[in-house]
Short mmCIF file of C-alpha atoms in Angstrom, two decimals:
data_model
loop_
_atom_site.label_atom_id
_atom_site.label_comp_id
_atom_site.label_asym_id
_atom_site.label_seq_id
_atom_site.Cartn_x
_atom_site.Cartn_y
_atom_site.Cartn_z
CA MET A 1410 -1.54 21.45 72.83
CA GLU A 1411 -2.90 22.39 69.66
CA SER A 1412 0.20 25.81 70.06
CA ALA A 1413 3.03 22.68 69.28
CA VAL A 1414 1.06 21.12 66.85
CA LYS A 1415 1.20 23.83 65.33
CA LYS A 1416 4.65 24.12 65.37
CA THR A 1417 5.40 21.45 64.89
CA LEU A 1418 4.20 22.08 61.76
CA MET A 1419 5.77 24.64 61.02
CA ASP A 1420 8.65 23.55 62.22
CA MET A 1421 7.64 20.76 59.16
CA MET A 1422 7.21 22.60 55.84
CA PRO A 1423 10.24 23.41 54.70
CA MET A 1424 10.22 19.10 54.76
CA LEU A 1425 7.45 18.94 53.54
CA LEU A 1426 7.12 21.35 50.56
CA LYS A 1427 10.69 20.08 49.54
CA ALA A 1428 9.53 16.49 49.70
CA SER A 1429 5.81 18.20 47.63
CA ILE A 1430 7.79 19.19 45.23
CA SER A 1431 10.47 16.67 44.54
CA PHE A 1432 7.98 14.75 44.29
CA LEU A 1433 6.80 16.41 41.20
CA THR A 1434 9.47 16.47 39.91
CA VAL A 1435 9.33 13.18 39.49
CA LEU A 1436 5.80 12.73 38.54
CA LEU A 1437 6.56 15.93 35.89
CA VAL A 1438 9.26 13.49 34.63
CA MET A 1439 7.94 10.32 34.08
CA SER A 1440 4.43 10.99 32.13
CA ILE A 1441 7.25 13.19 29.95
CA LEU A 1442 9.67 9.97 29.81
CA TRP A 1443 6.24 7.66 29.95
CA LYS A 1444 5.10 10.21 26.88
CA LYS A 1445 7.91 10.15 24.40
CA ARG A 1446 8.16 6.33 25.08
CA ASN A 1447 4.10 6.10 24.26
CA SER A 1448 4.68 8.95 21.07
CA LEU A 1449 5.93 8.40 17.71
CA PRO A 1450 9.72 8.82 16.79
CA GLY A 1451 10.44 11.43 13.60
CA PRO A 1452 12.05 15.01 12.63
CA TRP A 1453 11.19 17.87 14.21
CA ALA A 1454 8.62 19.70 11.63
CA VAL A 1455 8.01 23.70 11.32
CA PRO A 1456 4.40 25.17 12.48
CA ILE A 1457 2.00 25.34 9.92
CA VAL A 1458 4.03 23.88 6.92
CA GLY A 1459 5.21 20.73 8.97
CA ASN A 1460 8.34 19.04 7.66
CA PHE A 1461 7.11 19.53 3.92
CA PHE A 1462 10.88 21.58 2.54
CA GLN A 1463 12.51 18.68 4.95
CA LEU A 1464 10.90 16.15 1.87
CA GLY A 1465 12.95 17.80 -1.06
CA ASP A 1466 12.34 16.93 -4.43
CA GLN A 1467 12.47 12.68 -3.47
CA ILE A 1468 9.77 12.60 -1.40
CA HIS A 1469 10.49 8.19 -1.13
CA ILE A 1470 15.00 8.53 -0.64
CA THR A 1471 14.33 11.38 1.95
CA LEU A 1472 11.50 8.94 3.41
CA THR A 1473 13.51 5.94 3.10
CA ASP A 1474 16.98 7.71 5.02
CA MET A 1475 14.30 8.86 7.41
CA ARG A 1476 13.58 5.18 7.83
CA ASN A 1477 16.54 4.30 8.51
CA ARG A 1478 16.59 7.22 11.95
CA TYR A 1479 13.73 6.54 13.10
CA GLY A 1480 12.85 2.77 12.38
CA ASP A 1481 9.77 1.25 10.29
CA VAL A 1482 7.24 2.76 12.31
CA PHE A 1483 7.45 7.39 12.03
CA GLN A 1484 5.64 10.03 11.93
CA ILE A 1485 6.49 13.37 9.87
CA LYS A 1486 4.15 16.64 9.57
CA LEU A 1487 2.72 17.46 6.11
CA GLY A 1488 1.45 20.85 6.69
CA LEU A 1489 -1.09 20.23 10.39
CA MET A 1490 -1.83 16.54 9.79
CA PRO A 1491 0.39 13.87 11.02
CA ILE A 1492 1.35 11.63 8.76
CA VAL A 1493 2.95 8.63 10.19
CA VAL A 1494 5.46 6.44 7.52
CA VAL A 1495 5.28 2.60 7.78
CA SER A 1496 8.00 0.81 6.61
CA GLY A 1497 9.95 -2.68 6.60
CA LEU A 1498 8.08 -5.41 4.80
CA GLU A 1499 7.03 -7.46 8.52
CA THR A 1500 5.77 -4.08 9.38
CA VAL A 1501 4.00 -3.27 6.51
CA LYS A 1502 2.39 -7.08 5.89
CA ARG A 1503 0.67 -5.68 9.23
CA VAL A 1504 -1.01 -3.11 7.97
CA LEU A 1505 -1.75 -4.02 4.25
CA LEU A 1506 -2.73 -7.19 5.44
CA LYS A 1507 -2.36 -9.38 8.73
CA GLU A 1508 -4.19 -6.09 10.20
CA GLY A 1509 -5.73 -4.75 6.74
CA GLU A 1510 -8.96 -4.64 8.74
CA ASN A 1511 -7.23 -1.71 11.10
CA PHE A 1512 -5.88 0.34 8.84
CA ALA A 1513 -8.60 -0.13 5.28
CA ASP A 1514 -10.01 3.37 5.76
CA ARG A 1515 -8.54 6.29 3.74
CA PRO A 1516 -8.35 9.48 5.10
CA ASN A 1517 -10.88 12.60 4.22
CA PHE A 1518 -8.18 13.87 1.29
CA TYR A 1519 -9.70 17.66 0.00
CA SER A 1520 -9.01 15.49 -3.22
CA PHE A 1521 -10.18 12.95 -3.16
CA SER A 1522 -13.63 14.50 -2.14
CA LEU A 1523 -13.15 16.34 -5.40
CA PHE A 1524 -12.27 12.44 -8.22
CA SER A 1525 -14.68 10.83 -6.71
CA ASN A 1526 -17.55 12.91 -4.50
CA GLY A 1527 -18.21 10.20 -2.60
CA SER A 1528 -19.09 7.34 -4.22
CA SER A 1529 -15.00 6.44 -4.86
CA MET A 1530 -14.52 2.75 -4.28
CA THR A 1531 -11.44 3.39 -4.14
CA PHE A 1532 -10.73 7.02 -2.99
CA SER A 1533 -12.95 8.03 -0.31
CA GLU A 1534 -15.57 4.96 0.70
CA LYS A 1535 -15.71 4.20 4.36
CA TYR A 1536 -14.41 0.59 4.63
CA GLY A 1537 -17.57 -1.73 5.42
CA GLU A 1538 -19.79 -3.43 4.00
CA SER A 1539 -21.24 -0.97 1.65
CA TRP A 1540 -17.12 -1.17 0.27
CA LYS A 1541 -17.20 -4.96 -0.07
CA ILE A 1542 -20.47 -5.06 -2.21
CA HIS A 1543 -19.03 -2.33 -4.43
CA LYS A 1544 -15.40 -4.07 -4.42
CA LYS A 1545 -16.88 -7.70 -5.60
CA ILE A 1546 -19.54 -6.07 -7.71
CA MET A 1547 -15.97 -4.90 -9.43
CA LYS A 1548 -14.29 -7.85 -9.69
CA ASN A 1549 -17.15 -9.68 -11.18
CA ALA A 1550 -17.86 -7.19 -13.24
CA LEU A 1551 -13.26 -7.53 -14.56
CA ARG A 1552 -13.48 -11.47 -14.26
CA ASN A 1553 -16.42 -11.43 -16.68
CA LEU A 1554 -15.17 -8.91 -19.27
CA SER A 1555 -11.85 -11.51 -19.31
CA ASN A 1556 -14.01 -14.36 -19.87
CA GLU A 1557 -16.17 -12.35 -22.58
CA SER A 1558 -15.07 -14.60 -26.25
CA THR A 1559 -14.19 -12.21 -28.86
CA ASN A 1560 -14.56 -12.07 -32.39
CA SER A 1561 -10.11 -12.74 -33.17
CA SER A 1562 -10.21 -16.58 -33.29
CA ASN A 1563 -6.44 -15.78 -32.27
CA CYS A 1564 -7.41 -13.70 -28.54
CA SER A 1565 -8.95 -16.10 -25.01
CA CYS A 1566 -10.59 -12.91 -25.03
CA ARG A 1567 -11.63 -9.47 -25.66
CA LEU A 1568 -8.94 -7.19 -23.56
CA GLU A 1569 -6.48 -8.84 -25.07
CA GLU A 1570 -8.14 -8.50 -29.34
CA TYR A 1571 -8.15 -5.20 -27.41
CA VAL A 1572 -4.25 -5.51 -25.85
CA CYS A 1573 -2.84 -6.63 -29.11
CA ALA A 1574 -4.74 -4.66 -31.58
CA GLU A 1575 -2.43 -1.38 -29.51
CA ALA A 1576 0.51 -3.18 -29.26
CA SER A 1577 0.44 -4.05 -33.37
CA ASP A 1578 -0.53 -0.73 -34.06
CA LEU A 1579 2.84 1.33 -31.04
CA VAL A 1580 4.95 -1.29 -33.56
CA GLN A 1581 4.13 0.30 -36.28
CA GLU A 1582 4.52 3.71 -35.06
CA LEU A 1583 7.72 3.27 -33.98
CA THR A 1584 8.83 1.88 -36.97
CA ASP A 1585 7.69 4.85 -38.75
CA LEU A 1586 9.05 7.06 -36.78
CA SER A 1587 12.63 5.30 -36.85
CA ALA A 1588 12.38 5.26 -40.28
CA GLU A 1589 14.74 8.76 -40.50
CA LYS A 1590 17.04 7.73 -38.25
CA VAL A 1591 15.47 10.76 -36.17
CA ALA A 1592 15.63 9.49 -32.79
CA PHE A 1593 12.65 10.44 -30.63
CA ASP A 1594 11.03 10.75 -28.36
CA PRO A 1595 8.52 7.26 -26.84
CA SER A 1596 6.64 8.84 -23.71
CA SER A 1597 3.43 9.64 -26.35
CA LEU A 1598 3.28 7.14 -28.54
CA ILE A 1599 2.93 5.05 -25.49
CA VAL A 1600 0.57 7.26 -23.59
CA ILE A 1601 -1.65 7.22 -26.27
CA THR A 1602 -1.44 3.00 -26.83
CA VAL A 1603 -2.07 3.19 -23.36
CA ALA A 1604 -5.02 5.61 -22.62
CA ASN A 1605 -6.95 3.74 -26.55
CA VAL A 1606 -6.44 0.23 -23.83
CA VAL A 1607 -8.38 2.47 -21.32
CA CYS A 1608 -10.69 3.97 -24.11
CA ALA A 1609 -11.60 0.24 -24.82
CA LEU A 1610 -11.05 -1.77 -21.28
CA SER A 1611 -13.51 1.02 -19.87
CA PHE A 1612 -16.08 1.62 -23.59
CA GLY A 1613 -15.46 -0.82 -25.81
CA LYS A 1614 -14.24 2.00 -28.42
CA ARG A 1615 -11.21 1.71 -29.72
CA TYR A 1616 -10.15 5.50 -30.87
CA ASP A 1617 -8.56 6.24 -34.55
CA HIS A 1618 -5.52 8.27 -32.14
CA HIS A 1619 -6.23 11.54 -34.32
CA ASP A 1620 -9.64 11.47 -32.95
CA LYS A 1621 -11.51 14.67 -31.75
CA GLU A 1622 -13.07 13.59 -28.58
CA PHE A 1623 -9.91 10.58 -28.41
CA LEU A 1624 -7.17 13.29 -27.95
CA THR A 1625 -9.85 15.01 -25.61
CA LEU A 1626 -9.03 12.30 -23.31
CA ILE A 1627 -5.40 12.56 -23.56
CA ASP A 1628 -5.75 15.77 -22.51
CA PHE A 1629 -6.87 15.43 -19.65
CA ASN A 1630 -4.69 13.38 -18.24
CA ASN A 1631 -2.57 15.94 -19.14
CA ASP A 1632 -3.88 18.24 -17.21
CA LEU A 1633 -4.49 15.78 -14.82
CA ARG A 1634 -0.40 15.64 -13.68
CA LYS A 1635 -0.30 20.02 -14.20
CA ALA A 1636 -3.00 20.73 -11.44
CA ALA A 1637 -2.64 17.55 -9.23
CA GLY A 1638 -0.31 19.00 -6.73
CA GLY A 1639 -2.17 22.10 -6.29
CA GLY A 1640 -5.56 20.07 -4.86
CA LEU A 1641 -2.60 17.88 -3.22
CA LEU A 1642 -1.25 20.58 -0.90
CA ALA A 1643 -4.59 21.09 0.47
CA ASP A 1644 -4.70 18.15 1.45
CA PHE A 1645 -2.77 18.83 3.98
CA ILE A 1646 -3.74 22.50 4.67
CA PRO A 1647 -6.65 23.38 4.74
CA ILE A 1648 -6.91 26.86 4.02
CA LEU A 1649 -5.52 26.39 0.12
CA ARG A 1650 -9.18 25.59 -0.25
CA PHE A 1651 -10.37 28.99 -0.20
CA ILE A 1652 -7.53 31.07 -1.27
CA PRO A 1653 -7.54 31.76 -5.11
CA SER A 1654 -4.71 28.98 -6.73
CA SER A 1655 -4.94 28.06 -10.84
CA SER A 1656 -3.67 24.97 -9.82
CA VAL A 1657 -6.82 24.48 -7.68
CA LYS A 1658 -9.04 25.46 -9.86
CA ALA A 1659 -7.36 23.86 -12.99
CA LEU A 1660 -8.02 20.30 -10.68
CA LYS A 1661 -12.02 20.83 -10.17
CA LYS A 1662 -11.79 22.42 -13.52
CA PHE A 1663 -10.72 18.63 -14.54
CA VAL A 1664 -12.23 16.76 -12.88
CA GLN A 1665 -15.60 18.14 -13.60
CA SER A 1666 -14.62 18.04 -17.86
CA PHE A 1667 -13.86 14.57 -17.00
CA HIS A 1668 -16.48 12.93 -14.39
CA SER A 1669 -18.74 14.97 -17.42
CA PHE A 1670 -17.74 12.88 -20.44
CA ILE A 1671 -17.51 9.15 -18.27
CA ALA A 1672 -21.40 10.54 -16.78
CA LYS A 1673 -22.21 10.77 -20.74
CA CYS A 1674 -20.66 6.98 -21.76
CA VAL A 1675 -23.10 5.77 -18.68
CA LYS A 1676 -25.70 7.29 -19.96
CA ASP A 1677 -25.88 5.47 -23.32
CA HIS A 1678 -23.70 2.80 -22.62
CA PHE A 1679 -27.68 2.27 -20.37
CA ALA A 1680 -28.73 3.28 -23.29
CA THR A 1681 -27.72 -0.03 -25.88
CA PHE A 1682 -27.01 -2.61 -22.81
CA GLU A 1683 -27.50 -6.20 -24.55
CA GLU A 1684 -27.52 -9.56 -22.19
CA ASN A 1685 -25.62 -11.11 -24.47
CA ASN A 1686 -22.89 -8.23 -25.46
CA ILE A 1687 -20.98 -7.19 -23.12
CA ARG A 1688 -18.73 -4.48 -24.88
CA ASP A 1689 -16.77 -3.69 -22.10
CA ILE A 1690 -16.13 -2.38 -18.81
CA THR A 1691 -19.73 -0.99 -18.28
CA ASP A 1692 -22.18 -3.03 -19.46
CA ALA A 1693 -20.23 -5.99 -17.38
CA LEU A 1694 -21.09 -3.94 -14.39
CA ILE A 1695 -24.87 -3.24 -15.41
CA GLN A 1696 -24.49 -6.57 -15.55
CA LEU A 1697 -24.40 -7.52 -12.27
CA CYS A 1698 -26.12 -4.78 -11.42
CA LYS A 1699 -29.28 -5.87 -13.39
CA GLU A 1700 -28.68 -9.71 -11.76
CA ARG A 1701 -29.37 -8.35 -8.10
CA LYS A 1702 -31.60 -6.23 -8.31
CA SER A 1703 -34.65 -9.26 -8.15
CA GLU A 1704 -32.16 -9.20 -4.78
CA ASP A 1705 -31.62 -7.23 -1.31
CA LYS A 1706 -31.03 -2.79 -3.15
CA ASN A 1707 -28.56 -2.60 -0.80
CA GLN A 1708 -26.73 -5.36 -3.08
CA LEU A 1709 -26.33 -2.49 -6.15
CA LEU A 1710 -24.75 0.60 -6.88
CA SER A 1711 -26.22 3.19 -7.69
CA ASP A 1712 -25.97 5.27 -11.67
CA ASP A 1713 -22.73 7.44 -10.00
CA GLN A 1714 -20.44 4.37 -8.48
CA ILE A 1715 -20.95 2.93 -11.56
CA ILE A 1716 -19.62 6.43 -13.01
CA SER A 1717 -16.99 6.58 -10.58
CA THR A 1718 -15.62 2.75 -10.83
CA VAL A 1719 -15.48 3.20 -14.23
CA ASN A 1720 -14.03 6.43 -13.21
CA ASP A 1721 -11.62 4.56 -11.27
CA ILE A 1722 -10.42 1.71 -13.28
CA PHE A 1723 -9.52 4.72 -16.86
CA GLY A 1724 -7.73 6.59 -13.94
CA ALA A 1725 -5.72 3.58 -12.59
CA GLY A 1726 -5.49 1.45 -15.61
CA PHE A 1727 -3.99 5.64 -17.51
CA ASP A 1728 -1.10 6.82 -15.92
CA THR A 1729 0.44 3.68 -13.63
CA ILE A 1730 0.55 1.37 -16.38
CA THR A 1731 1.99 4.01 -18.70
CA SER A 1732 4.28 4.04 -16.18
CA ALA A 1733 5.12 0.77 -16.47
CA LEU A 1734 5.59 0.82 -19.62
CA LEU A 1735 7.87 4.11 -20.30
CA TRP A 1736 10.27 2.41 -17.39
CA ALA A 1737 10.77 -0.53 -19.26
CA ILE A 1738 11.40 0.90 -22.69
CA PHE A 1739 14.01 2.98 -20.52
CA TYR A 1740 16.01 0.00 -19.33
CA LEU A 1741 15.75 -2.20 -21.83
CA LEU A 1742 17.22 0.42 -23.20
CA ARG A 1743 20.15 0.82 -21.05
CA TYR A 1744 21.26 -2.22 -20.72
CA PRO A 1745 20.51 -3.76 -24.06
CA GLU A 1746 21.85 -7.60 -23.49
CA PHE A 1747 17.94 -7.94 -21.51
CA GLN A 1748 16.76 -7.77 -25.29
CA ASP A 1749 18.33 -10.13 -26.87
CA LYS A 1750 17.78 -12.30 -23.59
CA ILE A 1751 14.24 -11.98 -24.22
CA HIS A 1752 13.66 -12.07 -27.52
CA LYS A 1753 15.78 -15.18 -27.24
CA GLU A 1754 13.47 -16.77 -25.36
CA ILE A 1755 10.16 -15.34 -26.86
CA GLU A 1756 12.29 -17.08 -30.56
CA GLU A 1757 11.97 -20.31 -28.85
CA LYS A 1758 9.36 -20.26 -26.60
CA ILE A 1759 6.38 -19.08 -29.49
CA GLY A 1760 8.60 -18.35 -32.31
CA CYS A 1761 8.03 -15.07 -34.73
CA ASN A 1762 4.63 -16.50 -36.77
CA ARG A 1763 2.00 -15.85 -33.85
CA ALA A 1764 1.96 -12.37 -31.65
CA PRO A 1765 2.16 -13.26 -27.87
CA ARG A 1766 -0.40 -13.62 -26.00
CA PHE A 1767 -1.42 -13.27 -21.93
CA ASN A 1768 -1.61 -16.86 -21.71
CA ASP A 1769 2.25 -17.38 -22.48
CA ARG A 1770 2.75 -15.36 -19.47
CA LYS A 1771 3.43 -18.65 -17.89
CA ASP A 1772 6.44 -20.30 -20.50
CA LEU A 1773 8.63 -17.03 -20.76
CA HIS A 1774 10.36 -17.16 -17.40
CA TYR A 1775 13.16 -14.76 -18.28
CA THR A 1776 10.66 -11.81 -20.26
CA GLU A 1777 8.65 -11.91 -16.05
CA ALA A 1778 11.61 -11.54 -14.22
CA PHE A 1779 12.06 -8.88 -16.18
CA ILE A 1780 8.65 -7.41 -15.69
CA ASN A 1781 8.09 -7.83 -11.68
CA GLU A 1782 12.51 -5.56 -11.94
CA VAL A 1783 11.31 -2.92 -13.68
CA LEU A 1784 8.60 -2.82 -10.48
CA ARG A 1785 10.91 -3.90 -8.17
CA HIS A 1786 13.55 -1.07 -9.50
CA SER A 1787 11.48 1.82 -11.07
CA SER A 1788 9.57 1.57 -7.89
CA PHE A 1789 6.54 4.18 -9.68
CA VAL A 1790 3.82 3.84 -7.26
CA PRO A 1791 6.41 4.17 -4.19
CA PHE A 1792 3.96 4.62 -1.12
CA GLY A 1793 -0.23 3.96 -2.84
CA LEU A 1794 -2.75 5.69 -1.81
CA PRO A 1795 -2.94 7.00 2.72
CA HIS A 1796 -4.42 4.76 4.26
CA CYS A 1797 -5.98 5.79 7.84
CA THR A 1798 -6.79 3.54 11.17
CA THR A 1799 -10.42 2.28 10.70
CA MET A 1800 -10.22 2.04 15.31
CA ASP A 1801 -7.76 2.79 18.04
CA THR A 1802 -5.22 0.17 17.00
CA LYS A 1803 -0.70 0.05 17.99
CA LEU A 1804 1.60 -0.91 15.13
CA ASN A 1805 5.13 -1.77 16.79
CA GLY A 1806 4.75 -1.08 20.71
CA TYR A 1807 2.71 2.71 19.37
CA PHE A 1808 -0.38 3.22 19.58
CA LEU A 1809 -2.45 4.51 16.90
CA PRO A 1810 -6.13 6.11 17.15
CA LYS A 1811 -9.05 5.73 14.88
CA GLY A 1812 -8.88 8.17 12.37
CA THR A 1813 -5.11 8.05 11.90
CA CYS A 1814 -2.93 8.99 8.29
CA VAL A 1815 -0.80 6.19 7.11
CA PHE A 1816 1.62 6.08 4.31
CA THR A 1817 3.24 2.86 3.87
CA ASN A 1818 6.99 3.23 1.24
CA LEU A 1819 6.53 0.68 -0.79
CA TYR A 1820 10.12 2.17 -2.41
CA GLN A 1821 11.12 1.17 0.77
CA VAL A 1822 10.81 -2.51 0.90
CA ASN A 1823 11.98 -3.39 -3.11
CA HIS A 1824 15.25 -1.36 -2.06
CA ASP A 1825 15.58 -3.59 1.44
CA ASN A 1826 18.94 -5.26 1.31
CA THR A 1827 17.71 -7.43 4.23
CA VAL A 1828 15.12 -8.25 1.09
CA TRP A 1829 16.90 -8.06 -1.53
CA LYS A 1830 20.55 -8.37 -2.05
CA ASP A 1831 22.31 -6.23 -4.25
CA ALA A 1832 18.48 -4.12 -3.77
CA ASP A 1833 20.00 -1.26 -6.72
CA MET A 1834 20.96 -3.25 -9.29
CA PHE A 1835 19.08 -3.92 -12.15
CA MET A 1836 18.93 -8.20 -11.78
CA PRO A 1837 15.85 -10.32 -13.39
CA GLU A 1838 18.15 -13.04 -12.76
CA ARG A 1839 16.87 -12.49 -8.63
CA PHE A 1840 13.35 -13.57 -9.94
CA LEU A 1841 14.85 -16.74 -11.32
CA ASP A 1842 15.82 -20.07 -9.20
CA GLN A 1843 18.93 -22.57 -10.66
CA ASN A 1844 16.52 -24.23 -12.89
CA GLY A 1845 14.92 -20.54 -15.06
CA GLN A 1846 12.18 -21.10 -12.94
CA ILE A 1847 9.85 -18.05 -11.52
CA ILE A 1848 11.37 -18.03 -8.01
CA LYS A 1849 6.58 -16.64 -6.48
CA SER A 1850 7.73 -16.23 -2.80
CA LEU A 1851 9.75 -13.15 -4.77
CA THR A 1852 7.13 -11.35 -7.14
CA GLU A 1853 4.98 -11.32 -4.44
CA LYS A 1854 7.41 -9.09 -2.39
CA VAL A 1855 7.31 -6.72 -5.20
CA LEU A 1856 5.70 -3.69 -3.85
CA ILE A 1857 3.99 -2.04 -6.03
CA PHE A 1858 0.46 -3.00 -6.61
CA GLY A 1859 -0.34 -3.24 -2.76
CA MET A 1860 -1.94 -5.84 -0.35
CA GLY A 1861 -4.27 -6.95 1.94
CA VAL A 1862 -8.45 -5.60 1.51
CA ARG A 1863 -7.01 -2.49 -0.21
CA LYS A 1864 -4.39 -4.01 -3.55
CA CYS A 1865 -5.13 -3.71 -6.66
CA LEU A 1866 -7.99 -5.45 -7.91
CA GLY A 1867 -6.59 -4.44 -12.07
CA GLU A 1868 -3.15 -6.24 -11.11
CA ASP A 1869 -3.14 -9.05 -13.52
CA VAL A 1870 -4.81 -6.66 -16.48
CA ALA A 1871 -2.06 -4.15 -15.52
CA ARG A 1872 0.89 -7.48 -16.12
CA ASN A 1873 -1.51 -8.59 -18.62
CA GLU A 1874 -0.96 -5.65 -20.59
CA MET A 1875 2.47 -5.23 -19.92
CA PHE A 1876 3.57 -8.21 -21.29
CA VAL A 1877 2.14 -8.41 -24.42
CA ILE A 1878 2.50 -4.93 -25.46
CA MET A 1879 6.19 -5.62 -24.71
CA THR A 1880 6.92 -9.04 -25.79
CA ILE A 1881 5.49 -7.62 -29.08
CA MET A 1882 7.65 -5.06 -29.14
CA MET A 1883 10.65 -7.80 -28.70
CA GLN A 1884 9.61 -9.87 -31.11
CA ARG A 1885 9.58 -7.84 -34.20
CA LEU A 1886 11.90 -4.83 -32.70
CA LYS A 1887 15.26 -3.91 -31.06
CA LEU A 1888 15.88 -0.69 -29.49
CA VAL A 1889 18.69 1.48 -29.97
CA LYS A 1890 19.31 4.87 -26.79
CA SER A 1891 20.75 7.79 -28.86
CA THR A 1892 24.52 8.56 -29.20
CA LYS A 1893 23.56 11.89 -27.82
CA HIS A 1894 20.85 12.01 -24.54
CA GLU A 1895 21.87 10.73 -22.24
CA LEU A 1896 19.88 7.83 -19.97
CA ASP A 1897 18.74 10.02 -16.47
CA PRO A 1898 17.84 7.06 -13.54
CA ILE A 1899 15.85 10.09 -11.18
CA PRO A 1900 12.58 10.10 -11.76
CA VAL A 1901 10.31 12.51 -12.23
CA TYR A 1902 7.50 13.63 -9.16
CA GLY A 1903 3.50 13.28 -10.40
CA LEU A 1904 1.25 10.68 -10.44
CA THR A 1905 4.06 8.42 -10.38
CA LEU A 1906 7.68 8.17 -11.03
CA LYS A 1907 7.77 8.79 -14.35
CA PRO A 1908 11.95 8.49 -16.59
CA LYS A 1909 12.95 12.12 -17.55
CA PRO A 1910 12.58 11.62 -20.96
CA TYR A 1911 14.89 9.48 -23.11
CA TYR A 1912 15.19 9.10 -27.38
CA LEU A 1913 15.35 5.71 -28.96
CA VAL A 1914 15.89 4.95 -32.66
CA ALA A 1915 13.58 1.13 -33.38
CA LYS A 1916 14.73 -1.35 -35.45
CA VAL A 1917 12.98 -4.18 -37.43
CA ARG A 1918 14.28 -7.79 -35.85
CA THR A 1919 14.83 -10.28 -39.19
#
């Protein structure tokens, strides 16, 4: 009996072996298909360096082209770090707005740790109660400063007074440089104008344009632009943090120098603070912390957090608004007919006997449409700061574990032909209805300041500043491009996208 069973089993062995192999093969294929179904699409990555060399020097264009191939959610690798790239208006809205708390962290980047020292609301803080308190205090400080009265009867608040004064100085500088009728690059004047507004906003002080301390601040900004590249590369290839590098060394030096400068300014503000004389955002932050002192200490900002907050405001207000104004002038030179339309609107709604003010935005619809089209078409902040998942989550059917780094392709949304008719054309009129009124539902689709919990708190400040500076220029000047230099629409990559240098002459309107 036993031998018969053995014989039967021996006879069945080939068949059992084949069945086992077939079963394991099916299981393996199913496993591969299951993983493929749940894995993110994307280009093949080179070991160690990832997809760096595939991105080219116009990363926003490359990732937008990849979206057409891989869809709204795909993955690339930068160095050793997998990055999920999100495109499409509705998918981006899910990440930033509808499910914003699931994507509200920041990745643990080396450069972020250098900039913030663990105290920044913008760069390093994990999303949670501490971050929410920090955001609330910062938001209230900006609001309080916007409501702070001014000695000037013509301005509604101190911020408006600062912006109007700098805009008038800018017009005078442009006029003086144009006296010899030789075209010049206006970028340094724009940098100085914006820097002085940010200094006034942050420290309550407008500098003489030749002041040594002020020029040091300008140099800080130039140093940051030069140094940032090396620091950013070390975010994705960690070994670069430990290899001697002139760019990483320069980034560290910049951060230390700038942090020391901000810390000194904040210390001086603590020493000279007067409750009934709020001079700037630093005073506004100190005031809010003093008012909360009797409450829960967890509701306060530490001195380091105040320094980092002022640092954040200075950085955000500097490069962003500089880029916005440089692009606005670029389009005004490229399409001079828009200058005439804006000037005509200013003449009809305001006249030429007073300078435009923040409150005029609601009446200058064409000017507002032009500004929105500048923000959309240039998309000078193509991705915004990276986000990171706060928990395991799903996006468009794909599983994203906690800690996944996410890039939102704002450039793609701003140039999506399913959202914008003739998206690659520059047409301010797209934002106006048949009665010449702003279409608010369209302006809300312009993604430059982000949206949701991590949206830039300074959007209104930036828009107001850009509006007043540009309208004061258009009220008094006509800008004429150089006949010897072409306008190149391909941007230069940096902290933001900037236009390549261009040249102009300013003519005083009479």
